[in-house]
Tab-separated table of C-alpha atoms in Angstrom:
chain	number	residue	atom	x	y	z
G	8	MET	CA	23.190	24.503	7.646
G	9	PRO	CA	24.593	20.736	7.438
G	10	ALA	CA	28.251	21.081	6.631
G	11	THR	CA	29.502	21.172	3.138
G	12	ILE	CA	32.548	19.009	1.003
G	13	ARG	CA	33.694	22.855	0.635
G	14	ASP	CA	33.866	23.452	4.597
G	15	VAL	CA	35.559	20.090	5.111
G	16	ALA	CA	38.156	21.196	2.777
G	17	ARG	CA	38.978	24.684	4.129
G	18	GLU	CA	39.051	23.228	7.660
G	19	ALA	CA	41.481	20.804	6.514
G	20	GLY	CA	43.581	22.847	4.279
G	21	VAL	CA	43.044	20.876	0.911
G	22	SER	CA	41.601	21.229	-2.032
G	23	VAL	CA	37.835	20.022	-2.901
G	24	ALA	CA	38.942	17.208	-5.060
G	25	THR	CA	41.248	15.908	-2.713
G	26	VAL	CA	38.424	15.756	-0.127
G	27	SER	CA	36.359	14.282	-2.993
G	28	ARG	CA	38.886	11.488	-3.833
G	29	VAL	CA	38.919	10.468	0.146
G	30	PHE	CA	35.129	9.897	0.062
G	31	ASN	CA	35.058	8.689	-3.444
G	32	ASP	CA	38.114	6.435	-2.566
G	33	SER	CA	38.928	7.318	-6.297
G	34	GLY	CA	42.462	8.514	-6.567
G	35	PRO	CA	45.582	8.540	-4.246
G	36	VAL	CA	45.721	10.427	-0.754
G	37	LYS	CA	48.494	10.833	1.536
G	38	ALA	CA	47.531	8.776	4.617
G	39	GLU	CA	48.443	11.811	7.025
G	40	THR	CA	46.104	14.024	4.713
G	41	ARG	CA	43.505	11.292	4.593
G	42	ARG	CA	43.172	11.354	8.480
G	43	ARG	CA	43.210	14.800	8.922
G	44	ILE	CA	40.094	15.137	6.146
G	45	MET	CA	38.126	12.132	8.003
G	46	THR	CA	38.890	13.930	11.220
G	47	VAL	CA	37.461	17.265	9.974
G	48	ALA	CA	34.547	15.741	8.633
G	49	ARG	CA	33.913	13.958	12.039
G	50	ARG	CA	33.820	17.232	13.704
G	51	LEU	CA	31.623	18.770	11.223
G	52	ARG	CA	29.461	15.964	11.035
G	53	PHE	CA	29.958	15.935	7.323
G	54	VAL	CA	27.694	13.372	5.359
G	55	PRO	CA	28.583	13.084	1.663
G	56	ASN	CA	26.013	14.066	-0.771
G	57	THR	CA	25.256	10.729	-2.683
G	58	ALA	CA	23.603	12.136	-5.653
G	59	ALA	CA	26.610	14.235	-6.262
G	60	ARG	CA	28.757	11.488	-5.929
G	61	SER	CA	26.821	8.947	-8.056
G	62	LEU	CA	27.126	11.827	-11.001
G	63	SER	CA	30.664	11.691	-10.607
G	64	THR	CA	31.124	8.263	-10.362
G	65	ARG	CA	28.237	6.816	-12.332
G	66	ARG	CA	27.732	4.504	-9.502
G	67	THR	CA	25.070	4.262	-7.140
G	68	HIS	CA	26.618	1.717	-4.831
G	69	ALA	CA	23.060	0.447	-4.602
G	70	VAL	CA	21.102	-2.720	-5.897
G	71	GLY	CA	17.584	-3.078	-6.457
G	72	VAL	CA	15.506	-6.104	-6.150
G	73	VAL	CA	11.788	-6.587	-6.811
G	74	LEU	CA	9.826	-9.487	-5.729
G	75	PRO	CA	6.442	-10.587	-5.956
G	76	ASP	CA	6.239	-10.239	-2.141
G	77	LEU	CA	7.950	-9.464	1.049
G	78	HIS	CA	6.379	-11.634	3.578
G	79	GLY	CA	6.862	-15.071	4.219
G	80	GLU	CA	10.409	-16.895	4.712
G	81	PHE	CA	11.399	-17.869	1.305
G	82	PHE	CA	11.257	-13.901	0.270
G	83	SER	CA	13.171	-13.062	3.185
G	84	GLU	CA	15.877	-15.668	2.559
G	85	VAL	CA	16.118	-14.647	-0.723
G	86	ILE	CA	16.709	-10.998	0.711
G	87	ARG	CA	19.031	-12.053	2.945
G	88	GLY	CA	21.329	-13.986	0.507
G	89	ILE	CA	21.387	-10.876	-1.566
G	90	ASP	CA	22.159	-8.846	1.164
G	91	GLN	CA	25.077	-10.510	2.099
G	92	VAL	CA	26.782	-10.364	-1.257
G	93	VAL	CA	25.642	-6.340	-1.617
G	94	GLN	CA	26.878	-5.551	1.743
G	95	ARG	CA	30.527	-7.055	1.381
G	96	ARG	CA	30.723	-4.830	-1.946
G	97	GLY	CA	29.788	-1.751	0.421
G	98	CYS	CA	26.487	-1.272	-1.520
G	99	HIS	CA	23.092	-1.199	-0.089
G	100	VAL	CA	19.538	-2.935	-1.212
G	101	LEU	CA	16.257	-1.045	-2.472
G	102	VAL	CA	13.603	-3.549	-2.354
G	103	SER	CA	10.263	-3.257	-3.571
G	104	SER	CA	7.135	-5.707	-3.971
G	105	SER	CA	4.777	-6.301	-6.947
G	106	HIS	CA	2.110	-8.389	-5.962
G	107	ASN	CA	2.009	-10.392	-8.723
G	108	ASP	CA	1.024	-7.435	-10.719
G	109	ARG	CA	2.598	-6.399	-14.043
G	110	ALA	CA	1.944	-2.555	-13.699
G	111	ALA	CA	3.426	-2.782	-10.185
G	112	VAL	CA	6.354	-4.348	-11.407
G	113	ALA	CA	6.840	-1.580	-14.231
G	114	LYS	CA	6.236	1.298	-11.429
G	115	ALA	CA	8.781	-0.271	-9.479
G	116	LEU	CA	11.348	-0.507	-11.994
G	117	ARG	CA	10.575	3.079	-13.282
G	118	ALA	CA	11.208	4.134	-9.423
G	119	MET	CA	14.641	2.668	-9.390
G	120	ARG	CA	15.755	4.507	-12.493
G	121	GLY	CA	18.828	6.458	-11.732
G	122	ARG	CA	18.972	4.858	-8.355
G	123	VAL	CA	20.307	1.564	-8.445
G	124	ASP	CA	23.347	0.313	-10.541
G	125	GLY	CA	21.173	-3.172	-11.355
G	126	VAL	CA	18.370	-5.116	-10.512
G	127	VAL	CA	17.354	-8.472	-9.595
G	128	ILE	CA	13.617	-9.258	-10.696
G	129	MET	CA	11.556	-11.910	-9.692
G	130	ALA	CA	8.259	-11.275	-11.728
G	131	PRO	CA	6.391	-14.649	-12.578
G	132	ASP	CA	4.289	-13.286	-15.528
G	133	MET	CA	6.617	-10.623	-16.693
G	134	ASP	CA	7.101	-10.327	-20.350
G	135	VAL	CA	10.192	-8.866	-22.301
G	136	PRO	CA	8.250	-5.644	-23.773
G	137	THR	CA	7.373	-4.286	-20.256
G	138	LEU	CA	11.004	-4.792	-18.967
G	139	VAL	CA	12.301	-3.378	-22.338
G	140	ALA	CA	9.977	-0.409	-21.800
G	141	ASN	CA	10.946	0.285	-18.250
G	142	LEU	CA	14.837	-0.443	-17.826
G	143	PRO	CA	17.592	1.320	-19.287
G	144	GLU	CA	19.300	-0.225	-21.735
G	145	ARG	CA	22.602	-1.161	-20.323
G	146	LEU	CA	21.636	-1.370	-16.660
G	147	PRO	CA	22.446	-5.119	-15.479
G	148	VAL	CA	19.438	-7.141	-14.635
G	149	VAL	CA	19.413	-10.955	-13.139
G	150	LEU	CA	15.679	-12.428	-13.572
G	151	LEU	CA	14.811	-14.954	-10.726
G	152	ASN	CA	12.533	-17.961	-11.404
G	153	SER	CA	11.634	-16.647	-14.831
G	154	ASP	CA	10.093	-18.085	-17.989
G	155	LEU	CA	11.732	-15.462	-19.980
G	156	GLY	CA	15.138	-17.415	-19.651
G	157	HIS	CA	17.703	-17.719	-22.257
G	158	GLY	CA	16.694	-14.553	-23.487
G	159	GLN	CA	18.665	-11.445	-23.281
G	160	TYR	CA	18.968	-11.006	-19.674
G	161	ASP	CA	21.332	-12.962	-17.210
G	162	SER	CA	18.762	-15.476	-15.503
G	163	LEU	CA	18.796	-17.772	-12.389
G	164	ASN	CA	16.197	-20.777	-12.053
G	165	ILE	CA	15.255	-23.051	-9.626
G	166	ASP	CA	15.084	-26.655	-10.698
G	167	ASN	CA	11.489	-26.616	-10.147
G	168	PHE	CA	10.370	-29.895	-12.442
G	169	GLY	CA	13.204	-31.966	-11.276
G	170	GLY	CA	12.283	-31.358	-7.492
G	171	ALA	CA	8.750	-32.012	-8.145
G	172	TYR	CA	9.793	-35.342	-10.037
G	173	ALA	CA	11.680	-36.373	-7.375
G	174	VAL	CA	9.375	-35.848	-4.476
G	175	THR	CA	6.508	-37.205	-6.606
G	176	ARG	CA	8.209	-40.171	-7.402
G	177	HIS	CA	9.396	-40.653	-3.513
G	178	LEU	CA	5.635	-40.953	-2.845
G	179	LEU	CA	4.884	-43.335	-5.539
G	180	ARG	CA	7.717	-45.494	-4.331
G	181	ARG	CA	6.457	-45.507	-0.859
G	182	GLY	CA	3.167	-47.289	-2.485
G	183	HIS	CA	1.068	-44.363	-3.160
G	184	ARG	CA	-1.136	-44.231	-6.133
G	185	ARG	CA	-3.446	-41.420	-5.777
G	186	ILE	CA	-1.431	-38.537	-4.844
G	187	GLY	CA	-3.274	-35.351	-4.957
G	188	MET	CA	-1.264	-31.986	-5.290
G	189	ILE	CA	-1.863	-28.564	-4.387
G	190	SER	CA	-0.742	-26.002	-6.956
G	191	GLY	CA	0.336	-22.549	-7.183
G	192	ALA	CA	-1.232	-20.025	-9.416
G	193	ASP	CA	-1.570	-20.721	-13.200
G	194	HIS	CA	0.249	-18.088	-14.387
G	195	ASN	CA	3.346	-18.436	-11.879
G	196	HIS	CA	6.573	-20.295	-13.664
G	197	ASP	CA	7.262	-22.168	-10.585
G	198	ALA	CA	3.879	-23.299	-10.198
G	199	ARG	CA	3.766	-24.624	-13.928
G	200	GLU	CA	7.108	-26.402	-13.510
G	201	ARG	CA	6.523	-27.992	-10.432
G	202	LEU	CA	2.957	-29.260	-11.745
G	203	ARG	CA	4.623	-30.271	-15.025
G	204	GLY	CA	7.479	-32.530	-12.852
G	205	TYR	CA	4.173	-33.952	-10.523
G	206	ARG	CA	2.907	-35.342	-14.031
G	207	ALA	CA	6.032	-36.336	-15.142
G	208	ALA	CA	6.625	-38.676	-12.407
G	209	LEU	CA	3.010	-40.347	-12.431
G	210	ALA	CA	3.297	-40.689	-16.183
G	211	ASP	CA	6.574	-42.596	-15.690
G	212	ALA	CA	4.989	-44.575	-12.903
G	213	ARG	CA	2.319	-45.451	-15.339
G	214	VAL	CA	-0.113	-43.981	-12.896
G	215	GLU	CA	-3.008	-42.144	-14.675
G	216	PHE	CA	-3.019	-38.466	-14.068
G	217	ARG	CA	-6.486	-37.327	-12.468
G	218	GLU	CA	-7.463	-33.694	-12.990
G	219	GLU	CA	-9.621	-33.680	-9.773
G	220	LEU	CA	-6.747	-34.667	-7.554
G	221	VAL	CA	-4.962	-30.779	-8.249
G	222	ALA	CA	-6.378	-28.389	-6.316
G	223	PRO	CA	-5.418	-24.608	-6.966
G	224	GLY	CA	-3.289	-22.698	-4.252
G	225	ALA	CA	-1.690	-19.745	-4.312
G	226	PHE	CA	1.516	-20.332	-2.374
G	227	THR	CA	-0.061	-19.171	0.990
G	228	GLU	CA	-0.866	-21.073	4.336
G	229	SER	CA	-4.865	-20.320	3.931
G	230	SER	CA	-4.792	-21.500	0.104
G	231	GLY	CA	-3.139	-24.781	1.338
G	232	HIS	CA	-5.663	-25.125	4.247
G	233	ALA	CA	-8.661	-24.361	1.640
G	234	ALA	CA	-6.848	-26.808	-1.338
G	235	ALA	CA	-6.323	-29.285	1.298
G	236	LYS	CA	-9.963	-29.418	2.172
G	237	ARG	CA	-11.226	-29.597	-1.262
G	238	LEU	CA	-8.886	-32.619	-1.473
G	239	LEU	CA	-10.164	-34.539	1.188
G	240	ALA	CA	-14.055	-34.006	0.346
G	241	LEU	CA	-13.079	-36.324	-2.739
G	242	ALA	CA	-14.083	-39.909	-2.340
G	243	PRO	CA	-11.726	-42.029	-1.962
G	244	ARG	CA	-9.404	-39.086	-0.626
G	245	PRO	CA	-5.743	-39.049	-1.835
G	246	THR	CA	-3.550	-40.897	0.317
G	247	ALA	CA	-0.784	-38.442	-0.012
G	248	ILE	CA	-0.659	-35.070	-0.780
G	249	PHE	CA	2.086	-32.844	-2.400
G	250	ALA	CA	1.848	-29.189	-1.755
G	251	GLY	CA	3.575	-26.890	-4.213
G	252	ASN	CA	5.217	-24.938	-1.234
G	253	ASP	CA	5.916	-25.435	2.304
G	254	SER	CA	3.201	-22.316	3.088
G	255	MET	CA	0.860	-24.588	1.375
G	256	ALA	CA	2.152	-27.880	2.969
G	257	LEU	CA	1.736	-26.199	6.531
G	258	GLY	CA	-1.929	-25.118	5.878
G	259	ALA	CA	-2.727	-28.177	4.489
G	260	LEU	CA	-1.264	-29.823	7.510
G	261	SER	CA	-3.632	-27.877	9.698
G	262	ALA	CA	-6.530	-29.020	7.707
G	263	LEU	CA	-5.594	-32.515	7.854
G	264	ARG	CA	-5.518	-32.678	11.701
G	265	ALA	CA	-8.930	-30.377	12.032
G	266	ALA	CA	-10.066	-33.600	9.602
G	267	GLY	CA	-9.078	-35.851	12.392
G	268	LEU	CA	-6.353	-37.623	10.127
G	269	ARG	CA	-2.609	-38.257	11.250
G	270	VAL	CA	-0.221	-37.705	9.545
G	271	PRO	CA	1.555	-39.770	7.876
G	272	GLU	CA	-0.607	-42.775	8.845
G	273	ASP	CA	-3.610	-41.612	7.277
G	274	VAL	CA	-2.379	-39.051	4.582
G	275	ALA	CA	1.113	-38.678	3.769
G	276	LEU	CA	2.212	-34.960	2.971
G	277	THR	CA	5.266	-33.115	1.360
G	278	GLY	CA	6.230	-29.707	0.454
G	279	PHE	CA	8.496	-27.801	-1.657
G	280	ASP	CA	11.539	-24.786	-0.547
G	281	ASP	CA	12.710	-26.506	2.964
G	282	VAL	CA	11.701	-23.256	4.778
G	283	PRO	CA	13.345	-23.468	7.979
G	284	MET	CA	9.881	-23.824	9.748
G	285	ALA	CA	10.001	-27.199	8.002
G	286	ARG	CA	11.994	-29.073	10.172
G	287	TYR	CA	10.382	-27.833	13.253
G	288	VAL	CA	6.301	-28.668	12.914
G	289	THR	CA	4.858	-31.903	13.963
G	290	PRO	CA	5.618	-34.406	12.039
G	291	PRO	CA	8.809	-32.671	10.258
G	292	LEU	CA	7.457	-31.959	6.963
G	293	THR	CA	9.304	-34.289	3.921
G	294	THR	CA	9.911	-31.488	1.293
G	295	VAL	CA	12.153	-30.427	-1.681
G	296	ARG	CA	15.468	-28.277	-0.511
G	297	VAL	CA	16.056	-25.057	-2.394
G	298	SER	CA	19.226	-23.118	-1.103
G	299	ILE	CA	16.972	-20.194	-0.830
G	300	ALA	CA	19.758	-17.345	0.483
G	301	GLU	CA	22.015	-19.147	-2.131
G	302	LEU	CA	19.494	-17.997	-4.881
G	303	GLY	CA	19.683	-14.686	-3.821
G	304	MET	CA	23.442	-14.687	-3.335
G	305	ARG	CA	24.129	-15.959	-6.807
G	306	ALA	CA	21.998	-13.600	-8.296
G	307	ALA	CA	23.736	-10.683	-6.401
G	308	ALA	CA	27.057	-11.935	-7.500
G	309	ARG	CA	25.994	-12.316	-11.141
G	310	LEU	CA	25.094	-8.919	-11.091
G	311	PHE	CA	28.071	-7.499	-9.790
G	312	ASP	CA	29.904	-9.667	-12.457
G	313	SER	CA	28.191	-7.995	-15.175
G	314	LEU	CA	28.903	-4.534	-13.731
G	315	GLU	CA	32.406	-5.169	-13.771
G	316	ALA	CA	32.526	-6.441	-17.146
G	317	GLY	CA	31.045	-3.128	-18.177
G	318	GLY	CA	28.288	-4.700	-20.486
G	319	GLY	CA	28.254	-6.414	-23.880
G	320	ALA	CA	28.642	-9.819	-22.407
G	321	GLU	CA	26.544	-12.575	-23.171
G	322	PRO	CA	23.982	-13.577	-20.960
G	323	VAL	CA	24.587	-16.208	-18.333
G	324	HIS	CA	21.606	-18.675	-17.819
G	325	GLU	CA	21.795	-20.984	-14.669
G	326	LEU	CA	19.898	-23.874	-13.136
G	327	LEU	CA	19.881	-24.389	-9.330
G	328	PRO	CA	19.424	-28.002	-8.222
G	329	THR	CA	17.124	-29.070	-5.539
G	330	GLU	CA	17.314	-31.929	-3.193
G	331	LEU	CA	14.657	-34.025	-1.538
G	332	VAL	CA	14.469	-34.161	1.926
G	333	VAL	CA	12.749	-36.952	3.610
G	334	ARG	CA	11.512	-36.318	7.350
G	335	CYS	CA	8.488	-38.104	9.018
G	336	SER	CA	5.401	-36.617	7.418
G	337	CYS	CA	5.796	-39.157	4.635
G	338	GLY	CA	6.527	-42.216	6.886
G	339	ALA	CA	9.951	-41.862	7.474
G	340	GLN	CA	11.350	-43.550	10.829
G	341	GLN	CA	13.333	-40.897	12.235
G	342	PRO	CA	12.514	-37.200	12.490
G	343	VAL	CA	15.509	-35.650	10.168
G	344	LEU	CA	16.434	-38.726	7.513
G	345	GLU	CA	17.632	-36.376	4.283
G	346	ALA	CA	17.975	-38.150	1.359
G	347	LYS	CA	20.645	-36.668	-0.847
G	348	GLU	CA	18.593	-37.355	-4.097
G	349	ALA	CA	19.020	-34.353	-6.717
G	350	GLY	CA	16.092	-33.349	-8.667
G	351	SER	CA	16.432	-34.919	-12.155
């Protein structure tokens, strides 16, 4: 049978309460006594009962994360940022994916009840009633890239509108007037805001918005490839393509090459996110930089701030700025020429 806290207390010649204080770090224990307890615990291979610890401390020392998907550099960078903060706090991360399904988000939240001290949620089509119905009343929550911002939960959003506006304006300044866009799904908050930024930049430049120049995608390489083929079938074809994220831009790049077109000489290409791969493809991709790991780090830090505040504080809503990064895919002369132009 595995060793219990009573076994450790008996072997170390101390009370169960003293052993508990050592493992929960919940009270003063003499250094010599602490060393003796830890030596006995190692010899007996004692593993603290985390469930019992949670009941006594009312903390699980775990943070829940619900994301639309776990595939791709964007989501792995978000998790990496969250994990950096969580690990420094001596806690752990429980991760679940929803595949953009509202029922799956609700199921994941129910499964995390009593297992996490707070939760970071990225769910583009989530609604407040579903959150309220599936979350404990005082559980700290941070929403990422959600159109539920400025509500009852803390939120952290990317400046999708400003970034899309900046990259579209850059293409316009390079003389392009027939600019195609590969958008994300209609229900996705990021996709809607990036489309809105694209349309606003065209309007400010007095360039007519044309519905046929917007091809739907799904933030995946394959959807970017299919959408680019659709745009290339137009007559005349676009002279530039703004893909709503870097994954779709990479798929579009493949479609352009398959069509025998050169980037940027025949068609300029831009993306959004600045995932690590963007700077290593040929040609390096002009894109909108989002500090993805920082997004995760800020979300986790905000969660711990809420925990330490003990509830009752006013929700905090933050907009994370973006930055235009100009590389060769839209005609820059050098592979990594960065323009420090924030979205507006």
